[in-house]
Coordinates of C-alpha atoms and ligand atoms in Angstrom, one line a residue:
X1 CA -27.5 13.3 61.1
X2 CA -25.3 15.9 59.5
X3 CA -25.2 14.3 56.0
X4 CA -29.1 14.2 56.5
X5 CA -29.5 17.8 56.9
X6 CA -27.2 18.7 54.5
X7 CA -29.1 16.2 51.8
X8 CA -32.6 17.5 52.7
X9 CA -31.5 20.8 52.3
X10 CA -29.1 20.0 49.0
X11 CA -33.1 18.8 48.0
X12 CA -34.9 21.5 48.8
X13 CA -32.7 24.2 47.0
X14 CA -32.6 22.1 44.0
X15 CA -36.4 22.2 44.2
X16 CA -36.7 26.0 44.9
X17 CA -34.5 26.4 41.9
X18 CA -35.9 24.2 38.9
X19 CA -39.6 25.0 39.8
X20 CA -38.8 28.5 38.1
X21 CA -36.9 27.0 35.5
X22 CA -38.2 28.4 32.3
X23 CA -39.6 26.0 30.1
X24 CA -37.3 26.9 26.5
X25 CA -33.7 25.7 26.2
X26 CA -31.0 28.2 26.4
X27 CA -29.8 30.1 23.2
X28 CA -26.4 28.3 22.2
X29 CA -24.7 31.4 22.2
X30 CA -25.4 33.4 25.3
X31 CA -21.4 34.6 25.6
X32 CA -22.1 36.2 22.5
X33 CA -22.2 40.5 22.9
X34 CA -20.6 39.6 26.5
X35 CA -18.3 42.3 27.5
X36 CA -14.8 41.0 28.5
X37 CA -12.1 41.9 30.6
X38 CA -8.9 43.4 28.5
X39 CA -5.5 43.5 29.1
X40 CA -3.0 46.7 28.6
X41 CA -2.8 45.2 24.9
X42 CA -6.6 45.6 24.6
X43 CA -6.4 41.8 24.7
X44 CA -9.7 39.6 26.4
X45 CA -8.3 38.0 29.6
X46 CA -9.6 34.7 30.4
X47 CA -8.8 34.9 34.0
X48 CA -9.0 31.4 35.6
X49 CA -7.4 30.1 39.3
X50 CA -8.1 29.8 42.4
X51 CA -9.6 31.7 45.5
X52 CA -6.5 31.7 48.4
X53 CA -7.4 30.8 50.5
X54 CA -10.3 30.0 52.8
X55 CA -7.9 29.3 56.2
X56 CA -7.0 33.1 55.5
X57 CA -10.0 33.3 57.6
X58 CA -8.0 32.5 60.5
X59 CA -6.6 35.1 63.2
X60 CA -3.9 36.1 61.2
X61 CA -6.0 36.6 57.9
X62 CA -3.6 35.4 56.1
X63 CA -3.0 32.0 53.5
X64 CA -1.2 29.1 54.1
X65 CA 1.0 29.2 50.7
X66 CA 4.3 30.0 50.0
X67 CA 5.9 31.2 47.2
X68 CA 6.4 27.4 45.8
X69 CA 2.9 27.2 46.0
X70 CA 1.9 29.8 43.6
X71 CA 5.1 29.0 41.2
X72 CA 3.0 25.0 41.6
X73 CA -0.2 26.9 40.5
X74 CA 1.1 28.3 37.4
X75 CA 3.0 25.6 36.2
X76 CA 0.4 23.2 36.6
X77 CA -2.8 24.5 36.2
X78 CA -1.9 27.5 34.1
X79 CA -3.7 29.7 36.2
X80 CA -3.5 33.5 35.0
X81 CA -5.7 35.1 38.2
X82 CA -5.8 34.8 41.9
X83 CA -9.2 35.8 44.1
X84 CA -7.3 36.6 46.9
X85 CA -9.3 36.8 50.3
X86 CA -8.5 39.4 52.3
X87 CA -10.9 41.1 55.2
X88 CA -12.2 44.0 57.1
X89 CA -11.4 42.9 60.2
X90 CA -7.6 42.2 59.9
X91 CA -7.4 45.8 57.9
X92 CA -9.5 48.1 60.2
X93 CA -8.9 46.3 63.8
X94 CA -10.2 49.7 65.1
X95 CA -12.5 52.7 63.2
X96 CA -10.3 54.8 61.2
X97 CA -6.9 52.9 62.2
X98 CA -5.3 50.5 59.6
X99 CA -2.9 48.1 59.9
X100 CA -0.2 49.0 57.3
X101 CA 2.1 45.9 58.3
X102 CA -1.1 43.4 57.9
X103 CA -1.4 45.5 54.0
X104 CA 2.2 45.1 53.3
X105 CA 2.3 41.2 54.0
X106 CA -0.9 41.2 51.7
X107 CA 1.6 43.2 49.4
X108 CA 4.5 40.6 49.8
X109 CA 2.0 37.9 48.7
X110 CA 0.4 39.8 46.0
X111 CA 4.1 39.8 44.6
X112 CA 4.4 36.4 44.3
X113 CA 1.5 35.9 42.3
X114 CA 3.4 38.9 40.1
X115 CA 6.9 37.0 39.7
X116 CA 4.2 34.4 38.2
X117 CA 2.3 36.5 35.5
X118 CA -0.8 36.1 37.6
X119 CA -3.3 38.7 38.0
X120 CA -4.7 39.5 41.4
X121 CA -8.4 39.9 42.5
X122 CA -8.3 41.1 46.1
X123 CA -11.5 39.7 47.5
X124 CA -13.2 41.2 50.8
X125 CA -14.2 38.2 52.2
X126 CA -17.1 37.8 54.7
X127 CA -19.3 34.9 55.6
X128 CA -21.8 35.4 58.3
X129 CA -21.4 38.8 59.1
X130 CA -17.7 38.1 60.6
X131 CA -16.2 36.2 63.5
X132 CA -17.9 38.2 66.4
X133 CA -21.4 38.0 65.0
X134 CA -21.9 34.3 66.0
X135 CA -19.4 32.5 68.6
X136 CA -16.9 32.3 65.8
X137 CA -18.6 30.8 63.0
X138 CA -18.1 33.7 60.5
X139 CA -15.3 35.9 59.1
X140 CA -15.0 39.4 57.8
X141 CA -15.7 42.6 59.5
X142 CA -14.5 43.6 62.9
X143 CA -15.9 43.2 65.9
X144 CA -16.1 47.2 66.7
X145 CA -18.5 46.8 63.5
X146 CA -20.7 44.0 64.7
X147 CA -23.6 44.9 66.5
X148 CA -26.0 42.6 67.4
X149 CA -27.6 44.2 70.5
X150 CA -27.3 41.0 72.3
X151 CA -29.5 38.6 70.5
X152 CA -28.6 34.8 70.4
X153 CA -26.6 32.7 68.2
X154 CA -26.3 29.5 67.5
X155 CA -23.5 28.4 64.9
X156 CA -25.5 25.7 62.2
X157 CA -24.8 22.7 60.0
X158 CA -24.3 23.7 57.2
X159 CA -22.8 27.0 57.9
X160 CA -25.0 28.7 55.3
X161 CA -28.1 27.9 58.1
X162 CA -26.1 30.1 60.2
X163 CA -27.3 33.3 58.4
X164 CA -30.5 32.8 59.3
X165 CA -29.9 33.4 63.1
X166 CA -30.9 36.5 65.1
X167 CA -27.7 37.6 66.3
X168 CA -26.8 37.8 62.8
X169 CA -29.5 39.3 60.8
X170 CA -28.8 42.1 63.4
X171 CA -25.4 42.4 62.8
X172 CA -26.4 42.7 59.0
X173 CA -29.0 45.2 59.2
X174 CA -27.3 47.6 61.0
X175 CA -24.5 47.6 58.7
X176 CA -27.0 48.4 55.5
X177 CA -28.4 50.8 58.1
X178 CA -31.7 49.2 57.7
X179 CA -32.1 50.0 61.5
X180 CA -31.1 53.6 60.6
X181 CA -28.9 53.4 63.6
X182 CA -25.8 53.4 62.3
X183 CA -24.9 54.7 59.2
X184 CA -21.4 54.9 60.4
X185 CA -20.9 51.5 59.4
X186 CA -21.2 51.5 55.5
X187 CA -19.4 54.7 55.5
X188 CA -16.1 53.1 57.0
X189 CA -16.2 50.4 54.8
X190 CA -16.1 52.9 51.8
X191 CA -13.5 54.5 53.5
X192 CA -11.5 51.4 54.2
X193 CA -11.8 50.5 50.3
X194 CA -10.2 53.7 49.4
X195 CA -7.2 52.9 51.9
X196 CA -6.8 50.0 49.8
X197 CA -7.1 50.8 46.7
X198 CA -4.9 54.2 47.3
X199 CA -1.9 51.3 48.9
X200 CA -2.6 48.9 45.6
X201 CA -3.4 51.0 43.3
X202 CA 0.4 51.4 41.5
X203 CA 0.9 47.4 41.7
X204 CA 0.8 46.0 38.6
X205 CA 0.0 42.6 39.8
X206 CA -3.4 44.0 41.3
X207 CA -5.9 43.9 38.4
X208 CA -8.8 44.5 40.6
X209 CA -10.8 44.9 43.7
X210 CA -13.8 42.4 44.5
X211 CA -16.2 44.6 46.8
X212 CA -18.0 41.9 49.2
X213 CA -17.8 38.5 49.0
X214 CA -21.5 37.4 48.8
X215 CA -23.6 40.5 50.2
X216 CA -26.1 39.6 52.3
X217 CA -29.1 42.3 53.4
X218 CA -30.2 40.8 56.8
X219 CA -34.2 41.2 56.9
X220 CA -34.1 42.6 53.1
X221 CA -33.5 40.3 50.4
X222 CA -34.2 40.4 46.7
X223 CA -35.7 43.1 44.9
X224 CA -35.5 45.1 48.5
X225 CA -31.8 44.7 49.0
X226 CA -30.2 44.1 45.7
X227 CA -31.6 47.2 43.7
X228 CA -32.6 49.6 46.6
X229 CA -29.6 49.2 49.1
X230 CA -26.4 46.8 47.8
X231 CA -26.2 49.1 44.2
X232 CA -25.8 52.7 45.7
X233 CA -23.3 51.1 48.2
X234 CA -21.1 49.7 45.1
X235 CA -21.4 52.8 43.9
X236 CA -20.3 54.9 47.0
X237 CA -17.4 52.3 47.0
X238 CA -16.6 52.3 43.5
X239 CA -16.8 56.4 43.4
X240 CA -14.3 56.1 46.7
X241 CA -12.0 54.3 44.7
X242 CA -11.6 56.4 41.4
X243 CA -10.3 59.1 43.4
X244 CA -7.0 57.1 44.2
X245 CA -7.6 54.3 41.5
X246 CA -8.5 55.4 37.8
X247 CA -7.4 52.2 36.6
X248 CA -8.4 48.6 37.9
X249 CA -11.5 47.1 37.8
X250 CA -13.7 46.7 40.2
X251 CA -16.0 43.5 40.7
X252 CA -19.8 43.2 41.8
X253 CA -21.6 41.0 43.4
X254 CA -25.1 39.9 43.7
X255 CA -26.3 38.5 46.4
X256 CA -25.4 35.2 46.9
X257 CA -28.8 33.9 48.7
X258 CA -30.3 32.3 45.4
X259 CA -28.2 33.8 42.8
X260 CA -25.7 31.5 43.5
X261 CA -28.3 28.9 42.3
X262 CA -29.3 30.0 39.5
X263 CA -31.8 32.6 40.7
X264 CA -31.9 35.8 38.5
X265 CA -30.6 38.7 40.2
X266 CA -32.0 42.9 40.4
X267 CA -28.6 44.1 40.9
X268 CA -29.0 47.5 39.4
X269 CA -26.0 49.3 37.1
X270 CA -22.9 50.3 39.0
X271 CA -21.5 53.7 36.8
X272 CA -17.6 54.0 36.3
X273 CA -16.6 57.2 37.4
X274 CA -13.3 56.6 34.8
X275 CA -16.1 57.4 31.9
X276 CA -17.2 60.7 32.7
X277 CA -13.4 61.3 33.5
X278 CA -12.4 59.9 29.8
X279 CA -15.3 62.1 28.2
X280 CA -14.2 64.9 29.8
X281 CA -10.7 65.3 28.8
X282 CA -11.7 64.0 25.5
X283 CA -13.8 67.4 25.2
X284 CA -11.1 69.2 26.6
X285 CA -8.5 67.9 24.5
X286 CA -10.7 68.6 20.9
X287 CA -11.3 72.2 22.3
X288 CA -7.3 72.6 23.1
X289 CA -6.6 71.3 18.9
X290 CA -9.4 72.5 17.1
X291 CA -9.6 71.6 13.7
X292 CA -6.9 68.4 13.8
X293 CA -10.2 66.2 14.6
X294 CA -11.2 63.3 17.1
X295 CA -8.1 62.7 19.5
X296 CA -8.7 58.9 20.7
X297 CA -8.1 58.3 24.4
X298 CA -6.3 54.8 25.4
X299 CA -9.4 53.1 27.1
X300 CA -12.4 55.3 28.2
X301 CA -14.8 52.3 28.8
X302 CA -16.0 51.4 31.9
X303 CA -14.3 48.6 33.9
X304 CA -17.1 47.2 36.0
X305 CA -17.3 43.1 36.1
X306 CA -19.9 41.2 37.2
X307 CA -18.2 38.5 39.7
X308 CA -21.0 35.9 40.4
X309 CA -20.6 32.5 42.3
X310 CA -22.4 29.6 40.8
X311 CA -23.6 26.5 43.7
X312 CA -25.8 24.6 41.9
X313 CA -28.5 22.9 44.5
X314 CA -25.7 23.2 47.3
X315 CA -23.4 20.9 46.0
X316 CA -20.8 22.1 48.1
X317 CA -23.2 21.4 51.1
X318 CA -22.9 18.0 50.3
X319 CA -25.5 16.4 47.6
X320 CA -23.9 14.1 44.7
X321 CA -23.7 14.5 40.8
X322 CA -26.0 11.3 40.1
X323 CA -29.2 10.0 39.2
X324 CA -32.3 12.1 39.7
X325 CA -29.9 15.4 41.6
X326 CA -27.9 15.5 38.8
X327 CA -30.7 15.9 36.2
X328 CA -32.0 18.6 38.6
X329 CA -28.8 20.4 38.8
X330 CA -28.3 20.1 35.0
X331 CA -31.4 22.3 35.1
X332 CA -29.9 24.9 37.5
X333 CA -26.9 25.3 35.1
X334 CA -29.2 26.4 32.1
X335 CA -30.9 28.5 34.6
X336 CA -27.5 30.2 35.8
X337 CA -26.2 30.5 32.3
X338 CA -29.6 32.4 31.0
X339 CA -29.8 34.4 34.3
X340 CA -26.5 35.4 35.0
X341 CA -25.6 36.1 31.2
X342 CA -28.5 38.3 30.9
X343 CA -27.7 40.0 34.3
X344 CA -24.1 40.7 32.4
X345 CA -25.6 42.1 29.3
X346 CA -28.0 43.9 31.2
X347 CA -25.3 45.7 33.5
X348 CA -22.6 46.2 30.2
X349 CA -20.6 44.3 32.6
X350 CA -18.4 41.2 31.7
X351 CA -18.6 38.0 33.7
X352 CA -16.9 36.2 35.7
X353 CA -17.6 33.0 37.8
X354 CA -15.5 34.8 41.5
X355 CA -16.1 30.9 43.2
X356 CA -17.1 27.7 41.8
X357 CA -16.9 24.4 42.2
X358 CA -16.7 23.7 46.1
X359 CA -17.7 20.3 45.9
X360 CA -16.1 17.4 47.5
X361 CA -14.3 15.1 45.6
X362 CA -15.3 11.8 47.7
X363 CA -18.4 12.5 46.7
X364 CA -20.3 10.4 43.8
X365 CA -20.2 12.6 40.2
X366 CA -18.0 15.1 42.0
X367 CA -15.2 14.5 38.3
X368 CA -18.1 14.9 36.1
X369 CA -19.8 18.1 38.0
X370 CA -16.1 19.4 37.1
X371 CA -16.2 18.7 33.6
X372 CA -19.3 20.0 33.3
X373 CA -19.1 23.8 35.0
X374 CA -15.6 23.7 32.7
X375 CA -17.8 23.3 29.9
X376 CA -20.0 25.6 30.8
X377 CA -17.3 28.6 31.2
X378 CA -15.7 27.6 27.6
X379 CA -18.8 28.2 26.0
X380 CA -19.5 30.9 27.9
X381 CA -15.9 32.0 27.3
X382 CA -15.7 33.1 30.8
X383 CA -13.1 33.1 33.6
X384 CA -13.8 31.7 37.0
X385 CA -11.7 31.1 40.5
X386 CA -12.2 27.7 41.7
X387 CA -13.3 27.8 45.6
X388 CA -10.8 26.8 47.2
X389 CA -6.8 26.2 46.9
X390 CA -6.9 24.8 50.9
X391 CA -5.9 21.4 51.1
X392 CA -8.1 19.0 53.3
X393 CA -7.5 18.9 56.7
X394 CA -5.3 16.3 58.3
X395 CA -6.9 13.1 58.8
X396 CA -10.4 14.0 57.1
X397 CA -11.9 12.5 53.8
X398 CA -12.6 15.4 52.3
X399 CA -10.6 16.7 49.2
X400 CA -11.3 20.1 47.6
X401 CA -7.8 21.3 46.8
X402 CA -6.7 21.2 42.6
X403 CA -3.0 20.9 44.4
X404 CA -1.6 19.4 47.0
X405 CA 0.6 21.3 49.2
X406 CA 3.3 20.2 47.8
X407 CA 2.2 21.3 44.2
X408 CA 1.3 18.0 42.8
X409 CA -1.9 17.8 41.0
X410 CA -4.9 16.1 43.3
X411 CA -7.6 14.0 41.6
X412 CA -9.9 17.4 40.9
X413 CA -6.7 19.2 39.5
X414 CA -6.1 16.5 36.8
X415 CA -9.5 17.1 35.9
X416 CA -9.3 21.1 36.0
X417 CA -5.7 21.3 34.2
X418 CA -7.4 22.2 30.5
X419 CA -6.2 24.1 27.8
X420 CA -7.2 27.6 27.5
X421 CA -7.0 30.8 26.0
X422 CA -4.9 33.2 28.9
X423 CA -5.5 36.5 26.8
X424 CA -6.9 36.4 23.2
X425 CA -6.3 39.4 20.2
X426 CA -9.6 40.1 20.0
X427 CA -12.7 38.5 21.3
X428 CA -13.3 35.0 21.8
X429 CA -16.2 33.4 19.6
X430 CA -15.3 29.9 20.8
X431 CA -13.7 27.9 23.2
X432 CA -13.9 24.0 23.2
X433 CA -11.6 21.5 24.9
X434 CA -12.3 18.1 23.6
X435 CA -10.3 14.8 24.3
X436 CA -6.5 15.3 23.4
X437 CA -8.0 18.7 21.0
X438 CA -8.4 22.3 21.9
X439 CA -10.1 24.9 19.7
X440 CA -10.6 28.8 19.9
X441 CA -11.5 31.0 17.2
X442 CA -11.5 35.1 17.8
X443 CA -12.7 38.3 15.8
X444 CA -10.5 41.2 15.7
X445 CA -11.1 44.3 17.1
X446 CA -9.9 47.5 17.0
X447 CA -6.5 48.6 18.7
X448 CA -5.7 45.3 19.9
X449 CA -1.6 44.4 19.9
X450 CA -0.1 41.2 21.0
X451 CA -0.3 37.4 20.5
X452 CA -3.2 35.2 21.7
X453 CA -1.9 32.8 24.7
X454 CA -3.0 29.5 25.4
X455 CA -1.7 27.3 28.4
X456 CA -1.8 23.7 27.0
X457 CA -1.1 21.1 29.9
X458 CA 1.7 18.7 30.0
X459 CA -1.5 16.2 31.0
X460 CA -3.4 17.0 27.8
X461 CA -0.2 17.8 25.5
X462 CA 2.5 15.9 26.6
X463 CA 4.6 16.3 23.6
X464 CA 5.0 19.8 21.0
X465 CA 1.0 20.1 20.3
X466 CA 0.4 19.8 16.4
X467 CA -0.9 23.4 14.8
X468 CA -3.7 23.7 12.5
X469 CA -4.6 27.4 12.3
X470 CA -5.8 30.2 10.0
X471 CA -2.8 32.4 10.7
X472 CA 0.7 31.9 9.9
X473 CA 3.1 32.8 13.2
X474 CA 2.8 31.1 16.3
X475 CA 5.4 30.1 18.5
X476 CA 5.1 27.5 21.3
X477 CA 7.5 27.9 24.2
X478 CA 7.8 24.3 26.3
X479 CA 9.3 25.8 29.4
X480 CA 6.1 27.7 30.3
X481 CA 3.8 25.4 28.0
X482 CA 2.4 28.6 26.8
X483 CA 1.5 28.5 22.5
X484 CA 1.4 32.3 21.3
X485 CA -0.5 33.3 17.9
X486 CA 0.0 36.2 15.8
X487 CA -3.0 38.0 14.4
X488 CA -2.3 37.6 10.4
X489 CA -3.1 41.0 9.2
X490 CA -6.2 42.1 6.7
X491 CA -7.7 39.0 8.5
X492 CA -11.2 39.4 10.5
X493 CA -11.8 35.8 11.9
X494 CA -9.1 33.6 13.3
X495 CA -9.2 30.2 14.4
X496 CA -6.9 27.5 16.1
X497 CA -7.1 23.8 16.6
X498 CA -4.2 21.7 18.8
X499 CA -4.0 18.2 18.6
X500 CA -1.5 16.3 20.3
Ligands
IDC601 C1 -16.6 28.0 53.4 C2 -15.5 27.1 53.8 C3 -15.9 26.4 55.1 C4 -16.2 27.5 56.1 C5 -17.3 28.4 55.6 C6 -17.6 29.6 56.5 O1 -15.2 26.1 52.8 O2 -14.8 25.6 55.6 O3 -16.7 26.9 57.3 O4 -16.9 29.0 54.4 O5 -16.4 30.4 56.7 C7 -19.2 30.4 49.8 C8 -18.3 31.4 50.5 C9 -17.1 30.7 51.0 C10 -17.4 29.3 51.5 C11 -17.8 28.5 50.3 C12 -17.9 26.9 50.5 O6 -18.0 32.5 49.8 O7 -16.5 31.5 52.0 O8 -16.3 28.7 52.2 N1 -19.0 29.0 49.7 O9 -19.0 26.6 51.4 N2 -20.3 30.6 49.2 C13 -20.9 29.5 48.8 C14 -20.0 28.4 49.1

């Protein structure tokens, strides 16, 4: 039976994953020297929302919400970022054509999330090549861009097994031109990326551009995709990009075989182009005032983030949270947080979780995986999109969705509506939710202006939350349940505790 399969093979990734577990526990501190995302203030962002949607996979390529929806999202679950699927195949219909009136309804949606102070992540989504790789089953690139030279396809349960079929591994390796037969391929997709980052690039609600959703290299995996092939395409896209785009950042994948997991991953370091750029002028500039000394530029640093899924032992395939799978997939958390942290540090590249959670919520432990993966992004003091925002289907038992369609929080949204920091005047050192308490504490750093923001839940905080912290002005504003710190000044460490 399905639930069978998808138990057996729930098993066997579990397996694969804790037999390389390393034998030492992780460090306590692994978010410690992480990069982060900043803000126009300087400010960390703790991006955290949800990916809309998966039906954009559809015909139309576009999400079910409506502008209520998104104003639901922020109100209840404080959520300061969208991963926003969008795909090849709706943007290219034909090589070299784009469909402007597909970009600008992506455009009117992006400004909804922007009337709602949330940041947007436009993903380029793909799953199994796309639709026209296998009867289907699959979503992303455009059927002029799926070759599979006729080879046969069946669509499997669960859809991950479909990766594995001829037809597709085709489709795959002629795109990374590991056929050498058409290098064509890659070479519109760079040029497509540059088309949307040229059309986004002024919108202030766009703070970044997630390259491929989950990269898969066909027959190369591993150390002969990730490093070899999947980097110098990043950076072909990423180089694309700063020409229109000096600004937003741009996210990186690794594979997703694996990696999601808890594998480690060879992804090799993407370069932002913005750098040299920065350096550059900065030379110019000294040379132009001699003698008046260093001239500091607003932000030279490279803006390359590290956007890795975490599916521990293919939880969202269908095993539980209990007994023996849960100590297993306890063990694939520590080996995600060591893997992927190192991975981060190793690429100067902050992190952030692009799709987690997934699991459904009729299934046993499905509340306490949640808690869990929360408290493994507060100590990491990480972001994250939570897979998915699409409601269950009509009739069918499974629930995913945080909100409901019409806004109201489902049982996984009650659990996922915490208090955290939205953007922090410095860098974060902790982050801990406990029952009816929330804590951060934060280091200065240098040219930083603007409050720390935390969203406090009406579920958590139902009343004005009580203020114990180390600096003096804060102000809490009810309406958008947001509490906003002042940095006291002369003061290095800060620190903030809310009880209710
Ligand atoms: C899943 C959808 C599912 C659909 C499948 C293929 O939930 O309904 O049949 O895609 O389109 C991912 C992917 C993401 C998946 C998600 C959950 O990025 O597209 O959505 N997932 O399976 N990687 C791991 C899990």
């Amino acid at each position: 039976t399905t639930a069978a399969r998808r138990l057996a093979l729930a098993a066997l990734l579990v397996a694969a994953c804790t037999t390389v577990l390393p034998t030492g526990t992780a460090s306590a501190d692994q978010g410690d020297g992480l990069r982060q995302i900043t803000d126009g203030q300087g400010r960390t962002l703790v991006l955290r929302g949800l990916n809309t949607s998966s039906d954009a996979k559809g015909a139309s390529g576009l999400p079910w919400i409506e502008r209520r929806n998104v104003v639901a999202e922020r109100q209840n679950l404080g959520s300061n970022v969208v991963r926003y699927v969008l795909q090849w195949k709706n943007i290219e219909p034909s090589p070299g054509r784009y469909d402007e009136r597909h970009l600008d309804e992506i455009a009117r949606r992006v400004a909804w999330y922007r009337q709602q102070g949330i940041h947007v992540v436009l993903d380029m989504h793909q799953d199994i090549y796309g639709p026209y790789a296998c009867k289907g089953a699959g979503d992303g690139a455009p059927a002029w861009a799926t070759i599979t030279d006729g080879l046969p396809c069946t669509p499997q349960d669960p859809w991950v097994l479909t990766y594995l079929q001829p037809a597709v591994l085709r489709a795959y390796d002629h795109f990374w031109n590991n056929t050498g037969k058409h290098p064509e391929l890659m070479q519109r997709y760079v040029a497509m990326w540059k088309h949307v980052a040229a059309r986004f690039a002024k919108d202030p609600a766009v703070l970044g551009y997630d390259l491929m959703n989950e990269p898969f290299g066909g027959s190369k995996q591993f150390g002969s995709f990730e490093g070899p092939v999947l980097t110098p395409f990043y950076q072909r896209i990423t180089n694309a990009i700063r020409q229109v785009d000096r600004e937003k950042w741009v996210f990186v994948e690794p594979q997703a075989l694996g990696v999601n997991e808890g594998f480690g991953t060879s992804l090799g370091q993407v370069r932002d182009p913005r750098v040299r750029a920065a350096a550059a002028k900065l030379l110019q500039q000294n040379a132009q005032r001699s003698g008046t000394g260093l001239t500091r530029l607003s932000d030279p640093s490279s803006r390359i983030v590290l956007a890795a899924h975490f599916y521990p032992g293919g939880v969202d395939i269908g095993g539980g949270y209990t007994g023996v799978m849960k100590a297993l997939v306890q063990g694939e958390f520590v080996l995600w947080r060591q893997n992927m942290t190192a991975a981060a540090k190793r690429l100067n590249a902050p992190l952030w979780v692009g799709e987690i959670g997934g699991m459904d919520f009729s299934q046993p432990g499905a509340a306490d995986f949640t808690r869990d993966w929360l408290s493994m992004a507060d100590d990491l003091r990480v972001g994250w999109a939570y897979w998915s925002n699409d409601p269950s289907a009509k009739g069918s038992s499974e629930t995913y969705a945080p909100l409901d369609r019409e806004g109201t929080l489902t049982q996984v949204g009650k659990v996922m509506a915490r208090p955290f920091p939205r953007a922090v005047a410095g860098v974060p050192t902790k982050i801990s939710a406990g029952s009816g308490t929330f804590t951060v504490t934060w280091r200065s750093s240098r040219g930083v202006s603007g409050p720390t923001e935390i969203w406090l839940p009406a579920t958590v905080f139902p009343g004005t939350p009580k203020v114990k912290a180390t600096d003096r002005t804060h102000r809490w504003d009810p309406a958008n349940r947001i509490l906003s710190v002042w940095n006291d000044q002369g003061r290095t460490t800060h620190s903030i505790t809310i009880t209710r």
